mmCIF file of N, CA and C in Angstrom:
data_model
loop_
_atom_site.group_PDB
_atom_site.id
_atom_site.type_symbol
_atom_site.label_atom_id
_atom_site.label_comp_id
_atom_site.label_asym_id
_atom_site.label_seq_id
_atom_site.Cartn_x
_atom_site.Cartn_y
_atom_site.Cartn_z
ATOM 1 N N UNK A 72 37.244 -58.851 -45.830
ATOM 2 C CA UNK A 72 36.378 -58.085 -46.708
ATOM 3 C C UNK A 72 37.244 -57.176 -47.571
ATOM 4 N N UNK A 73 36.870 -57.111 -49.037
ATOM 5 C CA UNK A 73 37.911 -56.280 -49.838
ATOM 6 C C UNK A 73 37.245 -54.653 -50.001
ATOM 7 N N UNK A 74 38.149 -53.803 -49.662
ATOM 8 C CA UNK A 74 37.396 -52.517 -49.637
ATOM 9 C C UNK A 74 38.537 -52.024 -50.978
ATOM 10 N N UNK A 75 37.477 -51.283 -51.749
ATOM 11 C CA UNK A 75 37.832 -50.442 -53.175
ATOM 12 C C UNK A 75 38.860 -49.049 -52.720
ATOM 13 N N UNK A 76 40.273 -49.079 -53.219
ATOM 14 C CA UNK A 76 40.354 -47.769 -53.044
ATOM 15 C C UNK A 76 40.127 -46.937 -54.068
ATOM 16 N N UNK A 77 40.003 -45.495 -53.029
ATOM 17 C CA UNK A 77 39.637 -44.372 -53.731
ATOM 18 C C UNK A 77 41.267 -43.791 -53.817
ATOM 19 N N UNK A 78 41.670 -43.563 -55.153
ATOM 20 C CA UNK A 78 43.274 -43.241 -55.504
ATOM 21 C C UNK A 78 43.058 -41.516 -54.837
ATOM 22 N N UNK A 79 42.146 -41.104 -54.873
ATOM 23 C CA UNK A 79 42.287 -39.339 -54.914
ATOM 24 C C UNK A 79 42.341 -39.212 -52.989
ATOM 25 N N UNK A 80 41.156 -40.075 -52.568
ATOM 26 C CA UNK A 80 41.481 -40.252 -50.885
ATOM 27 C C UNK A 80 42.706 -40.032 -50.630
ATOM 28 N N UNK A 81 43.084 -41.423 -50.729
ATOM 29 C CA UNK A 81 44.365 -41.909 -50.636
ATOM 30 C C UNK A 81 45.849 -40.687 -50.859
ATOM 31 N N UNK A 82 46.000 -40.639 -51.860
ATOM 32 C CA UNK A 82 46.555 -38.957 -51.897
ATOM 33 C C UNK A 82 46.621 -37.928 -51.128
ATOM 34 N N UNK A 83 45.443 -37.716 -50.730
ATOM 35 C CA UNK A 83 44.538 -36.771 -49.872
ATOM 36 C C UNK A 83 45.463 -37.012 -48.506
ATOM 37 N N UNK A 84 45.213 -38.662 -48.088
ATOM 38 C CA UNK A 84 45.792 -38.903 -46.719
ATOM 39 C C UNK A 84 47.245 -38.828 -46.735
ATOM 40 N N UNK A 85 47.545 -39.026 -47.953
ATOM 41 C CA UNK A 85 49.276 -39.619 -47.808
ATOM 42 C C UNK A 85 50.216 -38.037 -48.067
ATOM 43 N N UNK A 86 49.405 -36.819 -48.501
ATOM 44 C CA UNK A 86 49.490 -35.337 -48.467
ATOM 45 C C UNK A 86 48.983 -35.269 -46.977
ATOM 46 N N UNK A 87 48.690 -35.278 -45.940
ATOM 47 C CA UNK A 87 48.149 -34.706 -44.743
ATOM 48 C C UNK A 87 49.709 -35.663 -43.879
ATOM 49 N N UNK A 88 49.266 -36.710 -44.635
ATOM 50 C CA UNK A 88 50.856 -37.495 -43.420
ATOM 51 C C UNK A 88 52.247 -36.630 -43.520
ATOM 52 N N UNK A 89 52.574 -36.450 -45.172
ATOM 53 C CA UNK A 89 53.727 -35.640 -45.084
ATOM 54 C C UNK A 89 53.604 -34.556 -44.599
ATOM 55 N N UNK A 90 52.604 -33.677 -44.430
ATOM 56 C CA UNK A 90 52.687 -32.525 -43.761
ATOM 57 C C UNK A 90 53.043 -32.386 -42.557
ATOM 58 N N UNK A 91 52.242 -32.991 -42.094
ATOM 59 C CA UNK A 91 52.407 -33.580 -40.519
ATOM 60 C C UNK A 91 54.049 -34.198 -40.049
ATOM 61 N N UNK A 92 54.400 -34.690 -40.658
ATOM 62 C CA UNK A 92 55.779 -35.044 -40.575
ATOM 63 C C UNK A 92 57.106 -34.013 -40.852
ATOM 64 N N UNK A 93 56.571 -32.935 -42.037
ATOM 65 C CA UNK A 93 57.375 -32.032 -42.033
ATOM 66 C C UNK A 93 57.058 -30.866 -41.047
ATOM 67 N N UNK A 94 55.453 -30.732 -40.744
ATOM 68 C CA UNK A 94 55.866 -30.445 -39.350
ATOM 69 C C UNK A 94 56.555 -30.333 -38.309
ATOM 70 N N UNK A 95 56.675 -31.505 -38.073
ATOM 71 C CA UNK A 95 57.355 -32.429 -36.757
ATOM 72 C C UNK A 95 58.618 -32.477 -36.950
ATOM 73 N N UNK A 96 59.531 -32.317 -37.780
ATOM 74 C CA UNK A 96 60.800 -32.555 -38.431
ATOM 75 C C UNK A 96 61.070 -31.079 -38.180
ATOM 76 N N UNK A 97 60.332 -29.908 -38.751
ATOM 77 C CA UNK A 97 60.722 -28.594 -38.417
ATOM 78 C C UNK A 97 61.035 -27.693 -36.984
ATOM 79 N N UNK A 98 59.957 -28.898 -36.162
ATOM 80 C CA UNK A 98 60.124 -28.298 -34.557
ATOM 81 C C UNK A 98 59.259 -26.687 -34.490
ATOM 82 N N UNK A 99 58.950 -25.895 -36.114
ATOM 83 C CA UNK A 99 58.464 -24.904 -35.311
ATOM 84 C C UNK A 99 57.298 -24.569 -34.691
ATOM 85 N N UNK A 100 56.192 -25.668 -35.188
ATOM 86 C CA UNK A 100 55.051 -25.641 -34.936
ATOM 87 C C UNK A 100 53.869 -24.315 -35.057
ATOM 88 N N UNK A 101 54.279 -23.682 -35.719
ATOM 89 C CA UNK A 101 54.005 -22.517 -36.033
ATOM 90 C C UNK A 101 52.954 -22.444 -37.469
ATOM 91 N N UNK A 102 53.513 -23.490 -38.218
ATOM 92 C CA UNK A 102 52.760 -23.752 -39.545
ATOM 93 C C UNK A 102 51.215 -23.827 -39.336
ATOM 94 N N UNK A 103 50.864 -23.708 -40.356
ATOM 95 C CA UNK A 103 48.856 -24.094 -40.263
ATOM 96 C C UNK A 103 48.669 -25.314 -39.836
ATOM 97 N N UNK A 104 47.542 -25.827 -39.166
ATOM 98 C CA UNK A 104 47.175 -26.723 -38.879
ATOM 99 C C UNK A 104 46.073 -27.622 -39.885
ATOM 100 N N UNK A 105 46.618 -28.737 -40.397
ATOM 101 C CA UNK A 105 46.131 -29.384 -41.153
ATOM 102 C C UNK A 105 44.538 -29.171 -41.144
ATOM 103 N N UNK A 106 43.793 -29.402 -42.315
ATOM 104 C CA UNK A 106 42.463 -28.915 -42.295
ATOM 105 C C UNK A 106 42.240 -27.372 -42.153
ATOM 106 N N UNK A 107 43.398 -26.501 -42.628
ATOM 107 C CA UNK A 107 43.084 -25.228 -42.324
ATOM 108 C C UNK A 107 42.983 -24.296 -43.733
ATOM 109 N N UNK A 108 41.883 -23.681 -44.126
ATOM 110 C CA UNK A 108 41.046 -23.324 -42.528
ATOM 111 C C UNK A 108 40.108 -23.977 -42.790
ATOM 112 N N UNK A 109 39.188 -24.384 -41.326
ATOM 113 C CA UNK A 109 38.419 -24.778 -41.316
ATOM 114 C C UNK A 109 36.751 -24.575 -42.059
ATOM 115 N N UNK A 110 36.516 -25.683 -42.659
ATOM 116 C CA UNK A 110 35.417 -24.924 -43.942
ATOM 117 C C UNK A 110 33.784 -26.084 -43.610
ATOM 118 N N UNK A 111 33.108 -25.038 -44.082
ATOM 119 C CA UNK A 111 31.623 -25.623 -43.866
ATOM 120 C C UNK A 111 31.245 -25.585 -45.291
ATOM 121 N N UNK A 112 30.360 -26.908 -45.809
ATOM 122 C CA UNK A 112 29.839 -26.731 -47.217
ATOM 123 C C UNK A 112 28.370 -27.627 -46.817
ATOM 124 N N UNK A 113 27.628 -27.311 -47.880
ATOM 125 C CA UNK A 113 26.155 -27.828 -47.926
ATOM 126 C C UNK A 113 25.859 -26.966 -49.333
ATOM 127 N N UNK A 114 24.432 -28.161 -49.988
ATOM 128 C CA UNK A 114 23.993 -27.828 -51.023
ATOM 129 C C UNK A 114 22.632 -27.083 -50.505
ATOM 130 N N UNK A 115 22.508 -26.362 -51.936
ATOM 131 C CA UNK A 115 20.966 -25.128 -51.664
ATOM 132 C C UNK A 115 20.761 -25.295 -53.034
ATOM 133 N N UNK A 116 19.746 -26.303 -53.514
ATOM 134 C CA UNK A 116 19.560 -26.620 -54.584
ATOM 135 C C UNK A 116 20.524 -27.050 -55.857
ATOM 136 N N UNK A 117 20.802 -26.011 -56.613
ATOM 137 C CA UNK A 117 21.673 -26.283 -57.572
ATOM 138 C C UNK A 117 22.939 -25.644 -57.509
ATOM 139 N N UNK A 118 23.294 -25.366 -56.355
ATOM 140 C CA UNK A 118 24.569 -24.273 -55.328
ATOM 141 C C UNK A 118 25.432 -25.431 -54.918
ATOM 142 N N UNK A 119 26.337 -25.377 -54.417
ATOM 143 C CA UNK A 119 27.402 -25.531 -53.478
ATOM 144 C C UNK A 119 26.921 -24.287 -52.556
ATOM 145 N N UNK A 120 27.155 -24.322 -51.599
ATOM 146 C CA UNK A 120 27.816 -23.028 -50.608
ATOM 147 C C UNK A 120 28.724 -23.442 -49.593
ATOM 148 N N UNK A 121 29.731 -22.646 -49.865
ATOM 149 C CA UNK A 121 31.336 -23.295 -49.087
ATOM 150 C C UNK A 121 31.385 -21.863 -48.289
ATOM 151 N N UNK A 122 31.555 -22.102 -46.612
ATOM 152 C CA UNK A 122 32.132 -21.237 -46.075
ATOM 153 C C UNK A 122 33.492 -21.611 -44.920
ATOM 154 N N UNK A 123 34.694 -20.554 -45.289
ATOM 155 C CA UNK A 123 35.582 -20.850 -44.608
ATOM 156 C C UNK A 123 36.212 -20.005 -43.674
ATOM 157 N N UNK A 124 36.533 -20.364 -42.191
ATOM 158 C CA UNK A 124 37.118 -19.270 -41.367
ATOM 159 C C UNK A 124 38.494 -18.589 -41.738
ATOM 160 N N UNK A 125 38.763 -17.545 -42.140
ATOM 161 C CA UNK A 125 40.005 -16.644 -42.519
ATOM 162 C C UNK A 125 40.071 -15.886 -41.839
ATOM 163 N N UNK A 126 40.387 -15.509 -40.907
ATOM 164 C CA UNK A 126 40.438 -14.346 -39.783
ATOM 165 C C UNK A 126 42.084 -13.761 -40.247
ATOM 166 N N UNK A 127 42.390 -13.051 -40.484
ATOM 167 C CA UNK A 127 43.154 -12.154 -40.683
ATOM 168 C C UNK A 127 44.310 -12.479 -42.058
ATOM 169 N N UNK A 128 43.533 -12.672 -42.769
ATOM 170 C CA UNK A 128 43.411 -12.916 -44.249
ATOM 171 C C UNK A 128 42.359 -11.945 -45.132
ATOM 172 N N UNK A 129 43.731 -11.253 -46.025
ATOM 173 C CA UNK A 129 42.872 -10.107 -46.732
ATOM 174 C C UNK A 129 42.517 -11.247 -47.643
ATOM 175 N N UNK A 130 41.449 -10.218 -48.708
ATOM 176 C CA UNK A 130 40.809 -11.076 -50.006
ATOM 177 C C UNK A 130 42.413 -10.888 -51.109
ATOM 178 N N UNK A 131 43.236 -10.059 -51.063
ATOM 179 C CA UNK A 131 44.516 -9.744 -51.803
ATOM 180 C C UNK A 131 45.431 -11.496 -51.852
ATOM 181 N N UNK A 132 45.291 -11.934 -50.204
ATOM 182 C CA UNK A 132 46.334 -12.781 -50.125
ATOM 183 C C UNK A 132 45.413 -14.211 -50.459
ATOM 184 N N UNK A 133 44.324 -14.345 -50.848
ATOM 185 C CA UNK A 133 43.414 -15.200 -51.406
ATOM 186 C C UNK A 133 43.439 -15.723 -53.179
ATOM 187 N N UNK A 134 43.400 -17.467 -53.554
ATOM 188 C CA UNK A 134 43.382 -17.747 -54.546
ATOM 189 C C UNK A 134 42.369 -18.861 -54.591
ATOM 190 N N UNK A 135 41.448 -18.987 -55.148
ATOM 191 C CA UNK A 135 40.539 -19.760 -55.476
ATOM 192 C C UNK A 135 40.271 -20.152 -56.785
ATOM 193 N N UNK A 136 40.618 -21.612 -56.953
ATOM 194 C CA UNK A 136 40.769 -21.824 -58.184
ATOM 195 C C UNK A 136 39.705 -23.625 -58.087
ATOM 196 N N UNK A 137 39.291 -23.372 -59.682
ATOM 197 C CA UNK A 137 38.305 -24.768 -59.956
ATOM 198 C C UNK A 137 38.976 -25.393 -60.961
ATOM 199 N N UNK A 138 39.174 -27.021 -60.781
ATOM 200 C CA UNK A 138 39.085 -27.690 -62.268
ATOM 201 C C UNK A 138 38.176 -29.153 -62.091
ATOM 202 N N UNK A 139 37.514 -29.119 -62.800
ATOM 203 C CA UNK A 139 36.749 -30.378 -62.886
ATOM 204 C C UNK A 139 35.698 -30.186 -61.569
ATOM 205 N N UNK A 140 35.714 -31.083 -60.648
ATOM 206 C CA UNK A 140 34.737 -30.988 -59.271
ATOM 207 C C UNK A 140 35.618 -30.558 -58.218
ATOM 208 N N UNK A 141 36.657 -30.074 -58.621
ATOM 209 C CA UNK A 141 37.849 -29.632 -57.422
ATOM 210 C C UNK A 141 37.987 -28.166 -57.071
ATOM 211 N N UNK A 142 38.170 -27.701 -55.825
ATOM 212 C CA UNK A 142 37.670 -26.300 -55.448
ATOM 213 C C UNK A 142 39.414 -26.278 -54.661
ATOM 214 N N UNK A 143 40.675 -25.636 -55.127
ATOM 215 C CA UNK A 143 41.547 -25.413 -54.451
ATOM 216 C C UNK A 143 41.280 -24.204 -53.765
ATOM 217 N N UNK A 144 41.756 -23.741 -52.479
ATOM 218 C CA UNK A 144 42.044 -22.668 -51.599
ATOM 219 C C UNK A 144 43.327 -22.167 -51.444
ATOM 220 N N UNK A 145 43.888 -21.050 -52.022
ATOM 221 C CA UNK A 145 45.382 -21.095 -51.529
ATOM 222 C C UNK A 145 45.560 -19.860 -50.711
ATOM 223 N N UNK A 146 46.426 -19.566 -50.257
ATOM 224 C CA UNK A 146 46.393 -17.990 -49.310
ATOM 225 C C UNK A 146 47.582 -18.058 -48.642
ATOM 226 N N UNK A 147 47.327 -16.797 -47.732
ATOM 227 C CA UNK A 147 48.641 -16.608 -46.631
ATOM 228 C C UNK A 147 48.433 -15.518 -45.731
ATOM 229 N N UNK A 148 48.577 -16.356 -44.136
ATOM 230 C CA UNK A 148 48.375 -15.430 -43.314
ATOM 231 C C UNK A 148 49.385 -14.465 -42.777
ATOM 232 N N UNK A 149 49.539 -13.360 -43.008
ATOM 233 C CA UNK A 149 50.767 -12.539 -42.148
ATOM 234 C C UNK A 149 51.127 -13.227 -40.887
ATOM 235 N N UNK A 150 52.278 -12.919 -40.411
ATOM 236 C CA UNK A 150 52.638 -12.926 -38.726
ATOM 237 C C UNK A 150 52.053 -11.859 -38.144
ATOM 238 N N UNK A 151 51.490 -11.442 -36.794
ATOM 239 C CA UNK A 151 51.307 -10.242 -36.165
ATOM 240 C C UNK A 151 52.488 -10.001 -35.646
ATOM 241 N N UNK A 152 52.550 -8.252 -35.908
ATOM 242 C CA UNK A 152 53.990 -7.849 -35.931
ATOM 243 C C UNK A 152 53.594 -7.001 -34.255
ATOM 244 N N UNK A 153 55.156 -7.785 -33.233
ATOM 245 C CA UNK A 153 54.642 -6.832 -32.206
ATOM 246 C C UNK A 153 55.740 -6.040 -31.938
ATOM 247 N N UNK A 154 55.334 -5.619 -30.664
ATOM 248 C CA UNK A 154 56.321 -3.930 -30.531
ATOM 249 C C UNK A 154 57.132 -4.377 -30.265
ATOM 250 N N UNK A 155 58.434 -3.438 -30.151
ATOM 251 C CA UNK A 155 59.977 -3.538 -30.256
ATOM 252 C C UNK A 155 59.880 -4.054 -28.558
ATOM 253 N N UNK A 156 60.929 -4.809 -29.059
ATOM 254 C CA UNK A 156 61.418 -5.656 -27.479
ATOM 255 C C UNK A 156 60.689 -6.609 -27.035
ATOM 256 N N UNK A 157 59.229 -6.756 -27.615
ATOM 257 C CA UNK A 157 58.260 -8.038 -27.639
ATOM 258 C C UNK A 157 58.791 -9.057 -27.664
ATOM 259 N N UNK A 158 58.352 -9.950 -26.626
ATOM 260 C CA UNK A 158 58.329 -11.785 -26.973
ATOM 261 C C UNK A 158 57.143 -12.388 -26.270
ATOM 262 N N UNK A 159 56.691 -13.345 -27.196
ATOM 263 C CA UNK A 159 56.070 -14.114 -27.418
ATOM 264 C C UNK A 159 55.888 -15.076 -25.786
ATOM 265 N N UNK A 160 55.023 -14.938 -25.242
ATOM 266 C CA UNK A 160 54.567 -15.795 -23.969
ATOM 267 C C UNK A 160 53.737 -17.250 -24.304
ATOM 268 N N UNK A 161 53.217 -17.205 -25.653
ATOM 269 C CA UNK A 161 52.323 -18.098 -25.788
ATOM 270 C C UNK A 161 52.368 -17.844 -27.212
ATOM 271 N N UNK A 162 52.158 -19.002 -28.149
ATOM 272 C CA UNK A 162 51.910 -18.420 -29.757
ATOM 273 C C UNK A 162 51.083 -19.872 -30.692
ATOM 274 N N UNK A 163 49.986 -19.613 -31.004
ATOM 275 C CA UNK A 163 49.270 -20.864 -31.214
ATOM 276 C C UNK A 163 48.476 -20.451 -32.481
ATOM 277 N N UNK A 164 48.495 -19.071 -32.769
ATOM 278 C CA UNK A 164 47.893 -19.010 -34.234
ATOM 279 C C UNK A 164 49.010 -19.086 -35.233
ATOM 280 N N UNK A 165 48.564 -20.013 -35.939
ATOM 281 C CA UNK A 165 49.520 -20.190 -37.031
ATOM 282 C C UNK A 165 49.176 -19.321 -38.125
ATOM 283 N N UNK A 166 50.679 -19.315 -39.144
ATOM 284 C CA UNK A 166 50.740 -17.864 -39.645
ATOM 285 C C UNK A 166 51.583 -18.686 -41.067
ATOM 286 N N UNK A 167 51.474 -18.086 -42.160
ATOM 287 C CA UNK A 167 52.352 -18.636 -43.290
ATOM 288 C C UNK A 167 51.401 -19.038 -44.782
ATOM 289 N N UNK A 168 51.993 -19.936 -45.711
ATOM 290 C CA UNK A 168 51.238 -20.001 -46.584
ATOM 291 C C UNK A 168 49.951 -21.446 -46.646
ATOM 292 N N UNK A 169 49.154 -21.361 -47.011
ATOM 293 C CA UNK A 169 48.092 -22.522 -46.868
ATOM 294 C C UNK A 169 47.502 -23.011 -48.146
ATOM 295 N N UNK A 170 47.243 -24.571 -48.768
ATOM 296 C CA UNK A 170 46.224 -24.479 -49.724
ATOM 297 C C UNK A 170 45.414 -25.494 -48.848
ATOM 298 N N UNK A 171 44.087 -25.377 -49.363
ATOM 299 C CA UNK A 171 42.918 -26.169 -48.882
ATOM 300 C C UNK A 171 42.312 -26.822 -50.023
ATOM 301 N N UNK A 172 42.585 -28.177 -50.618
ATOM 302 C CA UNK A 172 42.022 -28.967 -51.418
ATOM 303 C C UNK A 172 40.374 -29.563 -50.838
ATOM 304 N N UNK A 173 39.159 -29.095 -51.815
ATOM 305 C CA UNK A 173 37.693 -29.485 -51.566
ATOM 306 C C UNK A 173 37.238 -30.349 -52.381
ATOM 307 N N UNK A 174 36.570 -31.889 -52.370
ATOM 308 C CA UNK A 174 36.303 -32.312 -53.583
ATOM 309 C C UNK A 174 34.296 -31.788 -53.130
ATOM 310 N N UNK A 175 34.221 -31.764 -54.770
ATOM 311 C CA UNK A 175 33.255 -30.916 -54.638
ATOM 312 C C UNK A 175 31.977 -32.032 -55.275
ATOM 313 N N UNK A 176 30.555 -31.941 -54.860
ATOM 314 C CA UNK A 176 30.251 -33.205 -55.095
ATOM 315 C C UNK A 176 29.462 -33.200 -56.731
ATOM 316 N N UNK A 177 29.944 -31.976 -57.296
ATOM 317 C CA UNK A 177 29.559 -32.063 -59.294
ATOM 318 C C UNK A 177 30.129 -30.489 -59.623
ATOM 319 N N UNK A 178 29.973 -31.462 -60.880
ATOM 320 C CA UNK A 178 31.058 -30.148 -61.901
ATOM 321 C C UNK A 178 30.416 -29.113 -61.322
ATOM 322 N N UNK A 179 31.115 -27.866 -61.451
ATOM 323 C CA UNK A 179 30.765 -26.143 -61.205
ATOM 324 C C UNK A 179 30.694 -25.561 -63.069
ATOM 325 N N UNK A 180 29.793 -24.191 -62.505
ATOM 326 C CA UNK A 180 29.747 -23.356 -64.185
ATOM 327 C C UNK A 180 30.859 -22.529 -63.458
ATOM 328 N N UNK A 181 32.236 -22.663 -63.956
ATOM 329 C CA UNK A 181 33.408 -21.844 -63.136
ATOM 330 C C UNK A 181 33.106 -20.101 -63.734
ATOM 331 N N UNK A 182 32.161 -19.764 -64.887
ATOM 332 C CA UNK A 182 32.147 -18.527 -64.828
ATOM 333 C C UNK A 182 31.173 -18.024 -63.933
ATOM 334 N N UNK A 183 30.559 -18.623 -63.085
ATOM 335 C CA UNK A 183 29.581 -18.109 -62.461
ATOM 336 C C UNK A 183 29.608 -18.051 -60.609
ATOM 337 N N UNK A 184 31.028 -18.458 -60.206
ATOM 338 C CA UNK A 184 31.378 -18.520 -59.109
ATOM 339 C C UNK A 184 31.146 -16.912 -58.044
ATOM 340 N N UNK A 185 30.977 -16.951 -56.972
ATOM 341 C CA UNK A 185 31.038 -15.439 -56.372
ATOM 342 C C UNK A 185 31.610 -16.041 -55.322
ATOM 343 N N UNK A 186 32.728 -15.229 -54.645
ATOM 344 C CA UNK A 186 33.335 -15.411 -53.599
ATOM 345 C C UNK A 186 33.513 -13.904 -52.873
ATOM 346 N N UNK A 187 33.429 -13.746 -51.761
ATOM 347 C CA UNK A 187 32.891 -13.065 -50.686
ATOM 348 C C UNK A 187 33.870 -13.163 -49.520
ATOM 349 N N UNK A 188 34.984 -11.943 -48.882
ATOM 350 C CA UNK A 188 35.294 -12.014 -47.824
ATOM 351 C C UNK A 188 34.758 -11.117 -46.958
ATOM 352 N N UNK A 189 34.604 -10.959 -45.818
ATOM 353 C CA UNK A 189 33.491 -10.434 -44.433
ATOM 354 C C UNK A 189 33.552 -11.018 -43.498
ATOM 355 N N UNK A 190 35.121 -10.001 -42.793
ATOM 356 C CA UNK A 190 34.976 -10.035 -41.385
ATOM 357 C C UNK A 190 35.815 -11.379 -41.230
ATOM 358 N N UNK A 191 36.813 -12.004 -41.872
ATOM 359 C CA UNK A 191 36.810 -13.387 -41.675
ATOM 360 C C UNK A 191 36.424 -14.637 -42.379
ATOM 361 N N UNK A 192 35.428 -14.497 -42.839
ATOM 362 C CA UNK A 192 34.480 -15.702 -43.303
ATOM 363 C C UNK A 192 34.524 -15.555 -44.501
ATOM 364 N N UNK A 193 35.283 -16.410 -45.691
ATOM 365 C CA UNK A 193 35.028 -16.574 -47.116
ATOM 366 C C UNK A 193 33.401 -17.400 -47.179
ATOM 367 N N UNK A 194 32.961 -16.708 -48.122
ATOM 368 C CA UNK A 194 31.543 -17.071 -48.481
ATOM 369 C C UNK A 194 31.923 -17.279 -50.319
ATOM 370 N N UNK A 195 31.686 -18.897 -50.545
ATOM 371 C CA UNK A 195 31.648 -19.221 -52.136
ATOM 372 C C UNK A 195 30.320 -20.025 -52.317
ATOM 373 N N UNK A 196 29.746 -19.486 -53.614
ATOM 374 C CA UNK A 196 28.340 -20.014 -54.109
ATOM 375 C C UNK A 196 29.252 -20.440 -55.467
ATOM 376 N N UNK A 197 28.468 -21.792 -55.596
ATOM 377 C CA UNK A 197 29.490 -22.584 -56.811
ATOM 378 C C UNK A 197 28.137 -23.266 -57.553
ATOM 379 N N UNK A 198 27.431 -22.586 -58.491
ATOM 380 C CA UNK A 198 26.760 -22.848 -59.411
ATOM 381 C C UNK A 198 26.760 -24.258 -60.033
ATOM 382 N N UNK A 199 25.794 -25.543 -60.255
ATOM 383 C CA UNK A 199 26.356 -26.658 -60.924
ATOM 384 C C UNK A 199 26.283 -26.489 -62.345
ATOM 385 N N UNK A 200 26.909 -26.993 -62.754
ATOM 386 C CA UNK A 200 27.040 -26.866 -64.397
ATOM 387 C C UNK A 200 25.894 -27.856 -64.702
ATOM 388 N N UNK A 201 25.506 -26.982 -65.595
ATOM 389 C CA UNK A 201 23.975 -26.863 -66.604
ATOM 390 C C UNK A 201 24.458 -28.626 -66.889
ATOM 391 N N UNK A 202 26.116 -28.630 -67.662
ATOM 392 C CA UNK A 202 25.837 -30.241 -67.951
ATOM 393 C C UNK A 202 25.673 -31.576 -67.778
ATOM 394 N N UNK A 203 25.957 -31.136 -65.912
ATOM 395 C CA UNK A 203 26.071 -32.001 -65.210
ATOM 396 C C UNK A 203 24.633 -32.849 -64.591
ATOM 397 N N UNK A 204 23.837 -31.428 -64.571
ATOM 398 C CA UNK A 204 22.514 -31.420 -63.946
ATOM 399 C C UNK A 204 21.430 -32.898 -64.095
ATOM 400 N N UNK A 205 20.873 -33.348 -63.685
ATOM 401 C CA UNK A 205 20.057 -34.885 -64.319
ATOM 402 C C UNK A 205 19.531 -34.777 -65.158
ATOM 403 N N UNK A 206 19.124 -35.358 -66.067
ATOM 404 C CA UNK A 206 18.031 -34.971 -67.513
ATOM 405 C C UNK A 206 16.844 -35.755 -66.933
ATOM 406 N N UNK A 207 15.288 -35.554 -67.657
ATOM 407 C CA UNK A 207 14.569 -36.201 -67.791
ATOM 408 C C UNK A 207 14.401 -36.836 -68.781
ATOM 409 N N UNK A 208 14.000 -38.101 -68.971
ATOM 410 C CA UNK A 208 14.313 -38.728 -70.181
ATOM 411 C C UNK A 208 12.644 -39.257 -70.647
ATOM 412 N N UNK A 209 12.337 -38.238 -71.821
ATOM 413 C CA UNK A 209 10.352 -39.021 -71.839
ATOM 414 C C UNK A 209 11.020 -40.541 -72.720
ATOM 415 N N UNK A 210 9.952 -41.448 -72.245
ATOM 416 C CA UNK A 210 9.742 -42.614 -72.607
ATOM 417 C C UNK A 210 8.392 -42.733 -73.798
ATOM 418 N N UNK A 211 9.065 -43.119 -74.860
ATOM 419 C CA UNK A 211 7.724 -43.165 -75.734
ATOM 420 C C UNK A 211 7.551 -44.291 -75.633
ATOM 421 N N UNK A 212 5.990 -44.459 -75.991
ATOM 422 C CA UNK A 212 5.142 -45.704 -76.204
ATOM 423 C C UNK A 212 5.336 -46.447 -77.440
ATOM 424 N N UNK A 213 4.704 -47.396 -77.703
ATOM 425 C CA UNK A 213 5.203 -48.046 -79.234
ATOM 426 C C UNK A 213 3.572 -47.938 -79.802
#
């Protein structure tokens, strides 16, 4: 059976493999974990609403950027800094810089975006563009 590729997928996967590999090549394991951070989206009419877990991520170290139906995430989490003479027994939150590529499922009005940090949780409402929207089309009679 011939299956169609999708070139932007594809990308998508062959960006998650190298990561993963430069991961693994680095040994520190410390980096973000692919899919991070983890994000919830659903439509509310003519909305997007994208929410993503950021726990100790100011809105300062946050970049959110649109082109076309594409919603990039970029950021960076500090290290937690501990007290003098501290070491590490266990260390599993990853810490460093992150982008999060979203394909988004129709154009956005990019001036009308609101993004929201609280407590953790980025909250984005992504407006669809007016031009994207369906038309009705009247049918005249003859």
């Amino acid at each position: 059976m011939y299956r169609s590729l999708n070139v932007s997928d594809e990308m998508d996967r062959m960006r998650r493999e190298m990561n993963r590999m430069f991961r693994a090549a680095s040994g520190a394991g410390l980096s973000t974990p692919e899919g991070y951070p983890a994000i919830n989206m659903w439509l509310d009419g003519d909305k997007v609403i994208l929410t993503a877990e950021l726990p100790g991520v100011s809105s300062e170290e946050l970049d959110i950027s649109i082109e076309g139906n594409t919603l990039t995430l970029t950021g960076e989490r500090q290290p937690e800094e501990l007290p003098e003479g501290a070491t590490y027994h266990r260390r599993e939150r990853g810490c460093g810089k992150f982008t999060r590529v979203v394909k988004l499922p129709y154009q956005i009005e990019a001036d009308s975006v609101e993004a929201r940090l609280v407590e953790g949780i980025l909250n984005v409402a992504l407006e669809r563009a007016e031009a994207d929207k369906p038309r009705k089309i009247k049918v005249l009679g003859s």
